[in-house]
PDB file of C-alpha atoms in Angstrom:
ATOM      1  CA  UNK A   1       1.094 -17.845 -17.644  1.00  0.00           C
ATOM      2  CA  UNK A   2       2.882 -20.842 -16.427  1.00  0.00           C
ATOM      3  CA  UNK A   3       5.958 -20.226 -18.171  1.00  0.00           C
ATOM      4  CA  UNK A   4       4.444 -19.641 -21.526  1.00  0.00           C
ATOM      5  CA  UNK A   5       5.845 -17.220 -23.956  1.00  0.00           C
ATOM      6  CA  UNK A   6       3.599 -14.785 -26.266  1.00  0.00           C
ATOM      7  CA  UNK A   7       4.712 -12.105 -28.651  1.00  0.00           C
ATOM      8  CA  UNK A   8       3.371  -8.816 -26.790  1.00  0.00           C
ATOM      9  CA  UNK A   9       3.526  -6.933 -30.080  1.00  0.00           C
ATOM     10  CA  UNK A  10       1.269  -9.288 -31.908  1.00  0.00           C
ATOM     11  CA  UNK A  11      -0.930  -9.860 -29.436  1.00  0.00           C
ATOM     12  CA  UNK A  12      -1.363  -5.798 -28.690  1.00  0.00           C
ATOM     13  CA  UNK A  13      -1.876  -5.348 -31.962  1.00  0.00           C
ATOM     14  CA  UNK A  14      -4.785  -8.210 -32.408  1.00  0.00           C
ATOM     15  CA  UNK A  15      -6.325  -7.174 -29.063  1.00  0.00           C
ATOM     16  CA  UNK A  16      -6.218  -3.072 -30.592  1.00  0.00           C
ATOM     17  CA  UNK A  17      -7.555  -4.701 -34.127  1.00  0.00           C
ATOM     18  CA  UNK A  18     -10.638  -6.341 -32.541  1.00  0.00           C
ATOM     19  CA  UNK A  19     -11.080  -3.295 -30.018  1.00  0.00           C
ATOM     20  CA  UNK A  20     -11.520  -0.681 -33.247  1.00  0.00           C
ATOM     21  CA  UNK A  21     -13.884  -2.869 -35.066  1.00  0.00           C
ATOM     22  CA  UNK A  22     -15.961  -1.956 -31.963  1.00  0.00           C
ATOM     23  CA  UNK A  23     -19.544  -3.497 -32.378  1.00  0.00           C
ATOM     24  CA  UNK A  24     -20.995  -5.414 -35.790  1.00  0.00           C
ATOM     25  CA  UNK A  25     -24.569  -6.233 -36.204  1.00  0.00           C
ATOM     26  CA  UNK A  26     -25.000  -4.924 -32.141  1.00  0.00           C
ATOM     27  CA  UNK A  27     -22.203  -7.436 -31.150  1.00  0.00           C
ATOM     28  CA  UNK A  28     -19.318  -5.839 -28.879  1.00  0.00           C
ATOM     29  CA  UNK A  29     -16.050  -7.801 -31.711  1.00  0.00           C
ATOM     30  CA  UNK A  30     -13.404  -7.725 -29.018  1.00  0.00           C
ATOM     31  CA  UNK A  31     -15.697  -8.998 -26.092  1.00  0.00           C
ATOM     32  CA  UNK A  32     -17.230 -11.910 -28.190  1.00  0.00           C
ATOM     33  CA  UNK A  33     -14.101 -12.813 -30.091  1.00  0.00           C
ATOM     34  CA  UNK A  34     -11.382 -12.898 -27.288  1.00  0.00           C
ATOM     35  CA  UNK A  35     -12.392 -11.310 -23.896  1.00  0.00           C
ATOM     36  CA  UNK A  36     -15.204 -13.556 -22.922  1.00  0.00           C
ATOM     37  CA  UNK A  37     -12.540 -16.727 -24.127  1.00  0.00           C
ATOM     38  CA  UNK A  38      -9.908 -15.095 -22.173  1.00  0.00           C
ATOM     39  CA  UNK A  39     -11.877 -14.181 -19.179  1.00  0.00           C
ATOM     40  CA  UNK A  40     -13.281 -18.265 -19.145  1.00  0.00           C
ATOM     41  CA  UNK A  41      -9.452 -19.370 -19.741  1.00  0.00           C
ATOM     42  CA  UNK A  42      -7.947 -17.197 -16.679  1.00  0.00           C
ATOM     43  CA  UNK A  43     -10.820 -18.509 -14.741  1.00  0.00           C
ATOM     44  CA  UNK A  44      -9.806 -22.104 -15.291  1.00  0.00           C
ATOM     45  CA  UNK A  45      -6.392 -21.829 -14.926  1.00  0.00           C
ATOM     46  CA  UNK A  46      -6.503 -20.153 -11.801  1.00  0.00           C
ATOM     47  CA  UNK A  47      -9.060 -22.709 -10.295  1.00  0.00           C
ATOM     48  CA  UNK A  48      -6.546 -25.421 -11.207  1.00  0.00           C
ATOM     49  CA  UNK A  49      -3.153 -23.857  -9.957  1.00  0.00           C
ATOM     50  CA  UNK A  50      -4.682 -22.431  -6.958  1.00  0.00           C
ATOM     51  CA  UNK A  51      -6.674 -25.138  -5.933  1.00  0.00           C
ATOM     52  CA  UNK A  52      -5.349 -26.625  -2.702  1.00  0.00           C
ATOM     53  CA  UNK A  53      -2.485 -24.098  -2.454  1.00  0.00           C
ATOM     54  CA  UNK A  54      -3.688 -22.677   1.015  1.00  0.00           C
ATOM     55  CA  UNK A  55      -3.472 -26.233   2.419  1.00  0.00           C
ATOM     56  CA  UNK A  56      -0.400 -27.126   0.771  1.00  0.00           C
ATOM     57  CA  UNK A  57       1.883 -24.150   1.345  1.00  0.00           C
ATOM     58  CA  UNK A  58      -0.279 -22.155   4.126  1.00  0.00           C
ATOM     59  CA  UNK A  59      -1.856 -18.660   3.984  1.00  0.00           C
ATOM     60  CA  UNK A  60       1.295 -16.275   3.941  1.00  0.00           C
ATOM     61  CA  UNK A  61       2.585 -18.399   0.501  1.00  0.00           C
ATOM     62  CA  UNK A  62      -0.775 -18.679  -1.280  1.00  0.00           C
ATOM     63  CA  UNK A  63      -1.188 -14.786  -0.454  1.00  0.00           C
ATOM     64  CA  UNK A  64       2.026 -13.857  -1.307  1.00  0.00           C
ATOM     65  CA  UNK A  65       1.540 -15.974  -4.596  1.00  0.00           C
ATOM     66  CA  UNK A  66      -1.475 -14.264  -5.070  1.00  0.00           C
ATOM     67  CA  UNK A  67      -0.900 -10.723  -4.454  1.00  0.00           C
ATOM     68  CA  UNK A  68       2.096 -11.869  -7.715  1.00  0.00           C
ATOM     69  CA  UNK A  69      -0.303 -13.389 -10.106  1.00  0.00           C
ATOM     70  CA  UNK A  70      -2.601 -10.265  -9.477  1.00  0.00           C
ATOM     71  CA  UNK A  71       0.178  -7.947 -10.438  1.00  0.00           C
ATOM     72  CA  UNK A  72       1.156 -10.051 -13.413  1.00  0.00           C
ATOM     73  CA  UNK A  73      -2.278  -9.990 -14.909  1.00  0.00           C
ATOM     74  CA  UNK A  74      -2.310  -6.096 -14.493  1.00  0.00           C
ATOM     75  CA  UNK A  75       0.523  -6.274 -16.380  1.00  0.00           C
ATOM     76  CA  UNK A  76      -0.615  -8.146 -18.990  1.00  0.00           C
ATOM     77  CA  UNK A  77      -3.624  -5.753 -19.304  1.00  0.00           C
ATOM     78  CA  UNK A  78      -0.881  -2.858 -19.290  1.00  0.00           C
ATOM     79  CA  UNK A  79       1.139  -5.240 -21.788  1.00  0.00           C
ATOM     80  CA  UNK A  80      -1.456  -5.857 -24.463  1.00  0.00           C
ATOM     81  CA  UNK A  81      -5.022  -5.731 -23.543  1.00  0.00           C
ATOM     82  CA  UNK A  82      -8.154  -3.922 -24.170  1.00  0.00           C
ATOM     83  CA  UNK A  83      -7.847  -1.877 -21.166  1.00  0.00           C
ATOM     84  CA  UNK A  84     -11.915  -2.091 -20.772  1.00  0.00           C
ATOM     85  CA  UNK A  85     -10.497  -6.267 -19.714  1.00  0.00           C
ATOM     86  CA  UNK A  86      -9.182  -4.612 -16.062  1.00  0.00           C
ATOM     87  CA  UNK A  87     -12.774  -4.878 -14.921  1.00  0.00           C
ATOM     88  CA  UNK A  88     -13.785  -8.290 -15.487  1.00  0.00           C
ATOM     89  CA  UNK A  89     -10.100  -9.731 -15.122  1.00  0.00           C
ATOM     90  CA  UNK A  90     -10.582  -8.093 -11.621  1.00  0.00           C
ATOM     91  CA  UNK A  91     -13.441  -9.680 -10.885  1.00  0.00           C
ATOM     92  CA  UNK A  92     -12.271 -12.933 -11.690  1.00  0.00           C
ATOM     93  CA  UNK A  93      -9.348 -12.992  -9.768  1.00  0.00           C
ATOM     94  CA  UNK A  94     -11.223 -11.899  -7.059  1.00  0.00           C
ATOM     95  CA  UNK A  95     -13.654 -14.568  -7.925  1.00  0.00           C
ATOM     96  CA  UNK A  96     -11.173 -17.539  -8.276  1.00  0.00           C
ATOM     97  CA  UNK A  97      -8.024 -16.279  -5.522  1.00  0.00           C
ATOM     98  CA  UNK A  98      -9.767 -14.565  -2.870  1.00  0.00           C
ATOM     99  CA  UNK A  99     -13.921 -15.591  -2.649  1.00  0.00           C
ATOM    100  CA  UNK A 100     -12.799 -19.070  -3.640  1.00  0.00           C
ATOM    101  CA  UNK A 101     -10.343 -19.313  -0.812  1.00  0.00           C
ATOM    102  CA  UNK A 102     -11.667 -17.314   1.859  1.00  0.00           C
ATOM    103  CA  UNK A 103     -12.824 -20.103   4.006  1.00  0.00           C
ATOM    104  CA  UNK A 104      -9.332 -21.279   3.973  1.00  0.00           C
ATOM    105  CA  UNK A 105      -7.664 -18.037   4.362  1.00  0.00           C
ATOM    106  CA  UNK A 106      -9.364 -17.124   7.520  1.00  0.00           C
ATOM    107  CA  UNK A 107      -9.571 -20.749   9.460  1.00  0.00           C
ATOM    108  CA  UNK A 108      -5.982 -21.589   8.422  1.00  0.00           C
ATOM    109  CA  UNK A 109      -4.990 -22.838  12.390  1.00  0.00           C
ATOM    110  CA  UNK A 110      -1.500 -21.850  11.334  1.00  0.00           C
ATOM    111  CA  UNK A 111      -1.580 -19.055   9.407  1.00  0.00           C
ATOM    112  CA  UNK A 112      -5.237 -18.200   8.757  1.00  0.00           C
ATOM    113  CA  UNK A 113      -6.645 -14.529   9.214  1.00  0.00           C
ATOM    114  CA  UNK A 114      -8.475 -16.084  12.494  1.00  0.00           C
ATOM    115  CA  UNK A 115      -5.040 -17.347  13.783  1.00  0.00           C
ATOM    116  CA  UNK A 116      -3.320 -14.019  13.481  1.00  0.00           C
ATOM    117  CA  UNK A 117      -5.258 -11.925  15.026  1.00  0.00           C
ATOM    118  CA  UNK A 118      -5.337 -14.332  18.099  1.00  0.00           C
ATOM    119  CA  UNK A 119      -1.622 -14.077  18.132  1.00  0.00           C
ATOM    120  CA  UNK A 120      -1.885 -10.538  16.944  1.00  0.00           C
ATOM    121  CA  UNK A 121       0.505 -11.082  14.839  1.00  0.00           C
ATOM    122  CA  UNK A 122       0.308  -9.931  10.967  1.00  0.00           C
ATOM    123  CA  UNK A 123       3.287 -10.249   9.691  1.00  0.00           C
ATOM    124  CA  UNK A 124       1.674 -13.629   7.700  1.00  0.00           C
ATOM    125  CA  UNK A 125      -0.271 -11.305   5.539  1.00  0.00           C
ATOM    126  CA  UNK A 126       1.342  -8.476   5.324  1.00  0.00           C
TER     127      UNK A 126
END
């Protein structure tokens, strides 16, 4: 994210390491050593870029950024993770890029969901 760099291999291989220890003394080894970290982590640094992007750059750019940060983070679960991650990661973008923002998205006077469908127009979102 943001630029930074991570060997794929390395981290496929940790991520498959800590998925076949499976669960010690009833604790799940890849959930409580680097999903639940991860999961926290993307949730931060999504509240922090995203922020006050739907005010800054209006709806059509923060979706369209968005709907690319979604993709990448499939990717990264395609890349390297535990594919059991796609369900929470999914939740928390939906959490921190859509629920977070939805206010914004819809009463955006120039671009919100509310705006467009006024104007009939949906080429904003599309």
């Amino acid at each position: 994210r943001a630029g930074a760099m991570c060997d794929r291999g390395l981290m496929r291989s940790a991520c498959g390491m800590l998925s076949e220890l499976g669960r010690v003394d009833g604790t799940d080894v890849y959930r409580a050593e680097f999903e639940d970290g991860f999961l926290a982590e993307t949730a931060e640094f999504y509240r922090a870029e995203m922020g006050g992007a739907v005010a800054a750059g209006g709806t059509a750019a923060y979706v369209a950024r968005a709907t690319a940060r979604i993709a990448e983070e499939h990717e990264r679960v395609g890349n390297y993770l535990a594919a059991c991650t796609a369900g929470p990661l999914g939740e928390v973008l939906d959490r921190e890029l859509v629920t977070a923002h939805h206010q914004a998205l819809v009463a955006d006077p120039d671009g919100g969901a509310a705006a467009l469908c006024v104007r009939g127009d949906a080429s904003g979102v599309a």
